[in-house]
mmCIF file of C-alpha atoms in Angstrom:
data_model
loop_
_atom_site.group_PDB
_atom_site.id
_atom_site.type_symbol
_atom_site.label_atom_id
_atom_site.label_comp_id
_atom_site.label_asym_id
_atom_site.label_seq_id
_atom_site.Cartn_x
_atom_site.Cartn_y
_atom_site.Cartn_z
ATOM 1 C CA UNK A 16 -20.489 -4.797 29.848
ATOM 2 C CA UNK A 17 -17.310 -3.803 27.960
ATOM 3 C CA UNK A 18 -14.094 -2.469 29.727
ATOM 4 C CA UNK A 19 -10.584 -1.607 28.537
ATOM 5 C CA UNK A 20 -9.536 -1.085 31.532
ATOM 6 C CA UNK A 21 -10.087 -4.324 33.354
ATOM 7 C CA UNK A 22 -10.361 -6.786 29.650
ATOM 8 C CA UNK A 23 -14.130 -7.510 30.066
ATOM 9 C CA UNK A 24 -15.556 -9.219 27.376
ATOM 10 C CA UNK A 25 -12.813 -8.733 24.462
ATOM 11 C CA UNK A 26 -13.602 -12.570 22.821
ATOM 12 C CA UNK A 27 -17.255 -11.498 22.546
ATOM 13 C CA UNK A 28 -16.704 -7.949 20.819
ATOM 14 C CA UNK A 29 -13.586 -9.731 18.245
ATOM 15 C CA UNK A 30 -16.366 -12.359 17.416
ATOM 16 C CA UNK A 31 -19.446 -9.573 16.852
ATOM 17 C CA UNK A 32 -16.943 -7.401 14.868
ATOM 18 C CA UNK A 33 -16.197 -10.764 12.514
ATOM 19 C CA UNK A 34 -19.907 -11.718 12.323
ATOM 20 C CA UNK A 35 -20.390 -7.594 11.603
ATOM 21 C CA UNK A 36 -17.913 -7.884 8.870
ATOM 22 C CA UNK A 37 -18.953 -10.669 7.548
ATOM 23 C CA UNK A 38 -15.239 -12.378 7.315
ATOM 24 C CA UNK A 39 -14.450 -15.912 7.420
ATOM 25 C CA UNK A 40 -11.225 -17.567 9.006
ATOM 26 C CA UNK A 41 -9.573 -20.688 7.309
ATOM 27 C CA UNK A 42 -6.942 -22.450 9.107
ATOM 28 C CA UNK A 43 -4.251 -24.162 7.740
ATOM 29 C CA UNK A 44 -3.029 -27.867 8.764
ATOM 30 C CA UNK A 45 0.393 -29.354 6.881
ATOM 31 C CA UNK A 46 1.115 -32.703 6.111
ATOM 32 C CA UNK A 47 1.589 -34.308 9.527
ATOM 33 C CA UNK A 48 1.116 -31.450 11.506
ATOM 34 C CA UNK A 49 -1.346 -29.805 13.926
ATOM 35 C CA UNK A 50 -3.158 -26.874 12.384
ATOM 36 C CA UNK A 51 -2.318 -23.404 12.680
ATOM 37 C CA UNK A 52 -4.456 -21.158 14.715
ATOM 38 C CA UNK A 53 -2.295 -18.084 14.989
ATOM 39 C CA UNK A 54 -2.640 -17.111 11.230
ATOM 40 C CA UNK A 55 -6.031 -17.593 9.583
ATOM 41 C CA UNK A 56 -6.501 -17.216 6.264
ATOM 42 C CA UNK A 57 -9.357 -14.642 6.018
ATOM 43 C CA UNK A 58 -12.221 -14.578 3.596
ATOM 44 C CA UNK A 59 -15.157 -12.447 2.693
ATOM 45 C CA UNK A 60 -18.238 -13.584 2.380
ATOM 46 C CA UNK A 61 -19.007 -13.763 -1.078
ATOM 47 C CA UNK A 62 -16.305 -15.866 -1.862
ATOM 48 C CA UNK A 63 -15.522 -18.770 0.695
ATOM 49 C CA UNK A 64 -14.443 -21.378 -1.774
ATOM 50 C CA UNK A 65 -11.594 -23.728 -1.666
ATOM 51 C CA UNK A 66 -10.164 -22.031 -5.079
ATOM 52 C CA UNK A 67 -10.726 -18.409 -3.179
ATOM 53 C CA UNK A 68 -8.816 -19.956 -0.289
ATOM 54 C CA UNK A 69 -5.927 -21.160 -2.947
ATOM 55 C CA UNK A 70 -5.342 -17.671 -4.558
ATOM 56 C CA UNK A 71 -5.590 -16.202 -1.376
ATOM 57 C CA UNK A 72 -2.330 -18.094 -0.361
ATOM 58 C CA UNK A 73 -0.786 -18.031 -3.609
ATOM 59 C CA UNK A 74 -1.557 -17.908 -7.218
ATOM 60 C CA UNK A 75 0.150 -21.109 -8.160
ATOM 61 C CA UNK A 76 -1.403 -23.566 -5.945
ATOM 62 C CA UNK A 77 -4.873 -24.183 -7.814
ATOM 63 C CA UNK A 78 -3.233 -25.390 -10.950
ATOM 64 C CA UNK A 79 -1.320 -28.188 -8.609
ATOM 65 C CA UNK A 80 -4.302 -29.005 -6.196
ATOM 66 C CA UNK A 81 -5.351 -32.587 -6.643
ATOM 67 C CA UNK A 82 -7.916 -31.948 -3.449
ATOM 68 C CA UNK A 83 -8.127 -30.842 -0.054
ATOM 69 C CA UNK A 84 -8.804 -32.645 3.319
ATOM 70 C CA UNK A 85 -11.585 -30.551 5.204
ATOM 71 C CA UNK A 86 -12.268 -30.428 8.950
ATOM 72 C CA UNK A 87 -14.997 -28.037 10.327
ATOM 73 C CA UNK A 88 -19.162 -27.423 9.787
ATOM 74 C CA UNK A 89 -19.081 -26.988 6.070
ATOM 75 C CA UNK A 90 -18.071 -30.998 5.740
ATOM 76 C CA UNK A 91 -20.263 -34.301 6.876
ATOM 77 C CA UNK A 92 -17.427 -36.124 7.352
ATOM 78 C CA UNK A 93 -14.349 -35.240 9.554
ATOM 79 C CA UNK A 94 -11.846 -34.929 7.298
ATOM 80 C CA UNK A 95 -13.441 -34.822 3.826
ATOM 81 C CA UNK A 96 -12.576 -34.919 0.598
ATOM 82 C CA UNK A 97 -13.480 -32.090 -1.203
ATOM 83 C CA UNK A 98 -12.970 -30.128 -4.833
ATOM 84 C CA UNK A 99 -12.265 -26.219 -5.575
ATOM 85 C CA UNK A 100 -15.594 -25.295 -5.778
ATOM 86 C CA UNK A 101 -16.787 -26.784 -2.096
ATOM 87 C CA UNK A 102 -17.629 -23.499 0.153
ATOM 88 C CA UNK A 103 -15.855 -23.644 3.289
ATOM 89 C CA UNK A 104 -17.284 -22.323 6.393
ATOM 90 C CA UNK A 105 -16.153 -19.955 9.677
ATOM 91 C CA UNK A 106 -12.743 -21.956 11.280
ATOM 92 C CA UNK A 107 -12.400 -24.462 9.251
ATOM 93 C CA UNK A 108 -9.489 -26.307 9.042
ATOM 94 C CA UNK A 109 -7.617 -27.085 5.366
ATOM 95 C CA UNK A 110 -5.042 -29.415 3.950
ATOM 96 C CA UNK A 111 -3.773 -28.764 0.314
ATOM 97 C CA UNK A 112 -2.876 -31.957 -1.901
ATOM 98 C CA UNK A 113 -1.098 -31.752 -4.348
ATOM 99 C CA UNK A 114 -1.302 -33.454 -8.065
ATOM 100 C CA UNK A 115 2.453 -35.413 -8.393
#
């Protein structure tokens, strides 16, 4: 059961209405920092790559990305090492490096 009135099961309808809309979050982590869970970066689901993610945040940053770190289901490893074309996956978490 659903309810306004007393908040029944809001976390269950927010995470059928993402699954319905087929959107994907992507967290951001800085340099040294924990990650950010309050502002996802938010995807659809034809295009869930790393260089998607980049010119979601900003135009500039694929032509400066050396790699990213990777934490979350879409990596074996956690963090990995991955390239603008690796397809990231619901919540995962991203760090940006930059070329020098």
């Amino acid at each position: 059961p659903l309810s306004a009135h007393h908040k029944w099961n809001f976390d269950d309808l927010l995470e059928k209405m993402w699954d319905y809309l087929s959107l994907t979050r992507i967290y951001t982590k800085p340099k040294g920092q924990l990650p950010d869970f309050n502002a996802p970066v938010v995807l659809k689901e034809d295009n869930k790559t790393l260089e998607a993610f980049c010119n979601n945040l900003h135009k500039g940053i694929l032509k400066d990305l050396k790699y990213a770190l990777v934490w979350g289901s879409s990596v074996k490893y956690q963090p990995q090492r991955v390239g603008k074309e690796h397809e990231l996956a619901d919540e995962d978490i991203v760090q940006i490096i930059k070329k020098h």
